[in-house]
């Protein structure tokens, strides 16, 4: 079956622009995670959804970052007024269960955001 | 917040060499350890999930061990091939608290033909 997909794969934004990154999880997966990977670092947690409920947004770096999953499937990560420090790869992952740390997370290919 | 560290940062080996990497993590509040392989321009691919002290997992030429008491895991690749070239990430999950995984910064492996 289809894996996790993300779009766009690459995004270049001018500083101050708003961007929206899309994630299509594996069909039927309950849990959805967003991670941010800066150059030379490992992925860092941003936010977690269980179905449509955003249960944890403790990793969002500022109030310019907003995520939603209104129907419990597709998710969008929005960054307002982008800054250069937002340049990173944004990874989406989904898992079948309720997000226990023993569950395998299936990742998309990521969106590489470059803010000029 | 867990701190997960991986070493070495990068590794160059010749085809046919065997190699291993280390992942260290705080042993308190440990629940699960994940290994992923991430090839350039592709999605990270799950290799193993391990939970029990002494766990050993194997997938083809790749194997992993887990020591939860001292807080480390080893990933071994036997007879490296050019297609093994990738970044290998480990991630730790806590028993309580948030469900997200905490990742190390990865070991980048390049296998020369």
Coordinates of C-alpha atoms in Angstrom, one line a residue:
Chain A
X1 CA 0.0 0.0 0.0
X2 CA 0.9 3.6 -0.2
X3 CA 3.3 5.0 2.4
X4 CA 3.3 8.5 4.0
X5 CA 3.5 11.2 1.5
X6 CA 4.4 14.9 1.9
X7 CA 4.1 17.9 -0.3
X8 CA 5.8 19.9 -1.5
X9 CA 9.1 18.1 -1.4
X10 CA 11.0 21.4 -1.6
X11 CA 9.8 24.9 -0.7
X12 CA 11.7 28.1 -0.9
X13 CA 10.2 31.1 0.9
X14 CA 11.2 34.7 1.4
X15 CA 11.5 35.7 5.0
X16 CA 8.2 36.9 6.2
X17 CA 6.1 34.7 3.9
X18 CA 3.6 32.1 5.2
X19 CA 4.0 28.5 4.2
X20 CA 1.8 25.4 4.4
X21 CA 3.2 21.9 4.4
X22 CA 1.0 18.9 3.8
X23 CA 1.2 15.3 5.1
X24 CA -0.9 12.4 3.9
X25 CA -0.5 9.6 6.4
X26 CA -1.1 5.9 5.8
X27 CA -4.8 5.2 5.6
X28 CA -6.3 4.2 8.9
X29 CA -3.3 5.3 11.0
X30 CA -4.5 6.9 14.2
X31 CA -1.4 8.8 15.2
X32 CA 0.4 11.5 13.3
X33 CA 3.6 13.2 14.3
X34 CA 5.5 16.2 12.9
X35 CA 9.3 16.5 13.4
X36 CA 11.8 19.2 12.4
X37 CA 15.3 18.3 11.4
X38 CA 17.9 21.1 11.2
X39 CA 21.1 20.6 9.3
X40 CA 23.4 18.2 11.1
X41 CA 20.8 17.3 13.8
X42 CA 18.4 14.5 14.4
X43 CA 14.7 15.0 13.9
X44 CA 13.1 16.9 16.8
X45 CA 9.5 16.5 17.9
X46 CA 7.0 19.3 17.0
X47 CA 3.5 18.0 17.6
X48 CA 1.3 14.9 17.9
X49 CA -2.2 14.1 16.8
X50 CA -4.4 11.2 17.8
X51 CA -7.1 11.2 15.1
X52 CA -8.2 14.9 14.9
X53 CA -7.1 15.8 18.4
X54 CA -3.8 17.6 18.9
X55 CA -2.7 16.0 22.1
X56 CA 0.8 17.4 22.3
X57 CA 2.2 20.6 20.8
X58 CA 4.9 21.1 23.3
X59 CA 7.6 21.0 20.6
X60 CA 6.3 23.8 18.5
X61 CA 9.1 26.5 18.7
X62 CA 6.9 29.6 18.6
X63 CA 3.3 30.7 18.0
X64 CA 4.2 31.2 14.4
X65 CA 3.8 27.4 14.0
X66 CA 0.4 25.9 13.8
X67 CA -0.7 22.4 12.8
X68 CA -4.1 20.8 12.2
X69 CA -5.7 17.5 11.2
X70 CA -9.4 18.4 11.0
X71 CA -10.7 15.1 9.8
X72 CA -8.2 12.8 11.4
X73 CA -6.3 12.0 8.2
X74 CA -4.4 14.7 6.2
X75 CA -2.5 17.1 8.3
X76 CA -1.1 20.6 7.5
X77 CA 1.8 22.3 9.3
X78 CA 1.6 26.1 8.8
X79 CA 4.4 28.5 9.5
X80 CA 3.6 32.2 9.6
X81 CA 6.1 35.0 8.9
X82 CA 8.9 32.5 8.2
X83 CA 12.4 33.3 9.6
X84 CA 15.7 32.0 8.4
X85 CA 16.0 29.8 11.5
X86 CA 12.9 27.9 10.2
X87 CA 15.0 26.4 7.4
X88 CA 14.9 22.7 8.0
X89 CA 13.5 19.4 6.8
X90 CA 10.0 18.9 8.1
X91 CA 9.1 15.2 8.6
X92 CA 5.7 13.7 9.1
X93 CA 5.2 10.2 10.6
X94 CA 2.1 8.1 11.2
X95 CA 1.5 5.0 13.3
X96 CA -1.4 2.6 13.5
X97 CA -1.9 2.7 17.3
X98 CA -2.3 5.4 19.8
X99 CA 1.3 6.5 19.6
X100 CA 2.9 4.4 22.3
X101 CA 6.7 4.6 22.1
X102 CA 6.8 0.9 21.1
X103 CA 4.7 1.6 17.9
X104 CA 6.7 1.8 14.7
X105 CA 6.4 5.3 13.2
X106 CA 6.3 5.4 9.4
X107 CA 7.9 8.5 7.9
X108 CA 7.3 10.5 4.8
X109 CA 10.2 11.8 2.7
X110 CA 10.0 15.2 4.3
X111 CA 9.7 18.8 3.0
X112 CA 12.9 20.7 2.8
X113 CA 12.1 24.4 3.6
X114 CA 14.6 27.1 2.8
X115 CA 13.9 30.6 4.0
X116 CA 15.9 33.3 2.2
Chain B
X1 CA 13.7 15.2 27.8
X2 CA 15.9 12.3 26.8
X3 CA 19.4 12.9 25.3
X4 CA 20.3 10.4 22.7
X5 CA 23.8 10.3 21.3
X6 CA 25.2 8.4 18.4
X7 CA 28.8 7.6 17.4
X8 CA 30.6 7.9 15.2
X9 CA 29.1 10.8 13.4
X10 CA 30.3 9.4 10.0
X11 CA 32.0 6.4 8.7
X12 CA 33.6 5.4 5.5
X13 CA 34.2 1.7 4.9
X14 CA 35.1 -0.5 1.9
X15 CA 32.7 -3.0 0.4
X16 CA 32.8 -6.2 2.4
X17 CA 33.9 -4.6 5.7
X18 CA 31.8 -5.2 8.7
X19 CA 30.9 -2.2 10.9
X20 CA 29.0 -1.2 14.0
X21 CA 27.6 2.0 15.5
X22 CA 26.6 3.0 19.0
X23 CA 23.5 4.7 20.3
X24 CA 23.5 5.8 24.0
X25 CA 20.4 6.9 25.9
X26 CA 19.4 7.7 29.5
X27 CA 18.3 4.4 31.0
X28 CA 15.8 6.0 33.4
X29 CA 12.2 6.0 32.1
X30 CA 13.3 4.0 29.1
X31 CA 10.6 2.2 27.2
X32 CA 11.7 1.5 23.6
X33 CA 14.6 2.0 21.2
X34 CA 14.1 2.4 17.5
X35 CA 16.6 2.1 14.6
X36 CA 15.9 3.7 11.3
X37 CA 17.8 3.8 8.0
X38 CA 17.5 7.0 5.9
X39 CA 18.8 7.0 2.4
X40 CA 19.2 10.3 0.6
X41 CA 16.0 11.6 -1.0
X42 CA 13.9 8.8 0.5
X43 CA 11.8 8.3 3.6
X44 CA 13.4 7.0 6.9
X45 CA 12.8 3.3 7.0
X46 CA 12.2 1.5 10.2
X47 CA 14.7 -1.3 11.0
X48 CA 14.0 -2.4 14.5
X49 CA 12.0 -1.7 17.7
X50 CA 13.5 -3.1 20.8
X51 CA 12.2 -2.9 24.4
X52 CA 13.8 -5.7 26.5
X53 CA 17.2 -5.7 28.1
X54 CA 19.4 -8.2 26.1
X55 CA 17.1 -7.9 23.0
X56 CA 18.8 -8.9 19.8
X57 CA 17.1 -8.3 16.4
X58 CA 18.3 -9.3 12.9
X59 CA 17.3 -8.3 9.4
X60 CA 19.4 -9.8 6.7
X61 CA 23.0 -8.6 7.3
X62 CA 21.9 -6.0 9.9
X63 CA 21.5 -6.8 13.5
X64 CA 21.1 -4.8 16.7
X65 CA 21.5 -5.4 20.5
X66 CA 20.1 -3.5 23.4
X67 CA 21.4 -2.9 27.0
X68 CA 18.8 -1.0 28.9
X69 CA 20.6 -1.1 32.2
X70 CA 23.6 0.8 30.9
X71 CA 21.7 2.7 28.2
X72 CA 23.2 1.7 24.9
X73 CA 22.4 -0.1 21.7
X74 CA 24.7 -1.4 19.0
X75 CA 23.9 -1.7 15.3
X76 CA 26.0 -4.1 13.3
X77 CA 26.3 -4.5 9.5
X78 CA 28.0 -7.6 8.3
X79 CA 29.8 -7.4 4.9
X80 CA 28.8 -3.8 4.0
X81 CA 27.5 -3.2 0.5
X82 CA 27.3 0.1 -1.4
X83 CA 23.5 0.0 -1.0
X84 CA 23.9 0.2 2.8
X85 CA 25.1 3.7 2.4
X86 CA 22.7 5.8 4.4
X87 CA 22.3 7.7 7.7
X88 CA 21.3 5.4 10.5
X89 CA 19.2 7.0 13.2
X90 CA 18.3 5.7 16.6
X91 CA 15.5 7.0 18.7
X92 CA 14.4 6.4 22.3
X93 CA 10.8 6.5 23.6
X94 CA 9.9 7.1 27.2
X95 CA 7.5 5.1 29.3
X96 CA 5.6 8.1 30.5
X97 CA 5.0 11.5 29.2
X98 CA 4.8 12.4 25.5
X99 CA 4.6 9.8 22.8
X100 CA 7.2 11.3 20.6
X101 CA 10.5 9.7 20.0
X102 CA 13.8 11.4 20.8
X103 CA 16.3 11.0 18.1
X104 CA 20.1 11.0 18.0
X105 CA 21.8 13.0 15.2
X106 CA 22.6 9.8 13.3
X107 CA 25.7 8.0 11.9
X108 CA 26.3 8.6 8.2
X109 CA 27.7 5.5 6.5
X110 CA 29.4 5.5 3.1
X111 CA 30.4 2.2 1.6
X112 CA 33.0 2.4 -1.2
X113 CA 32.8 -0.2 -3.9

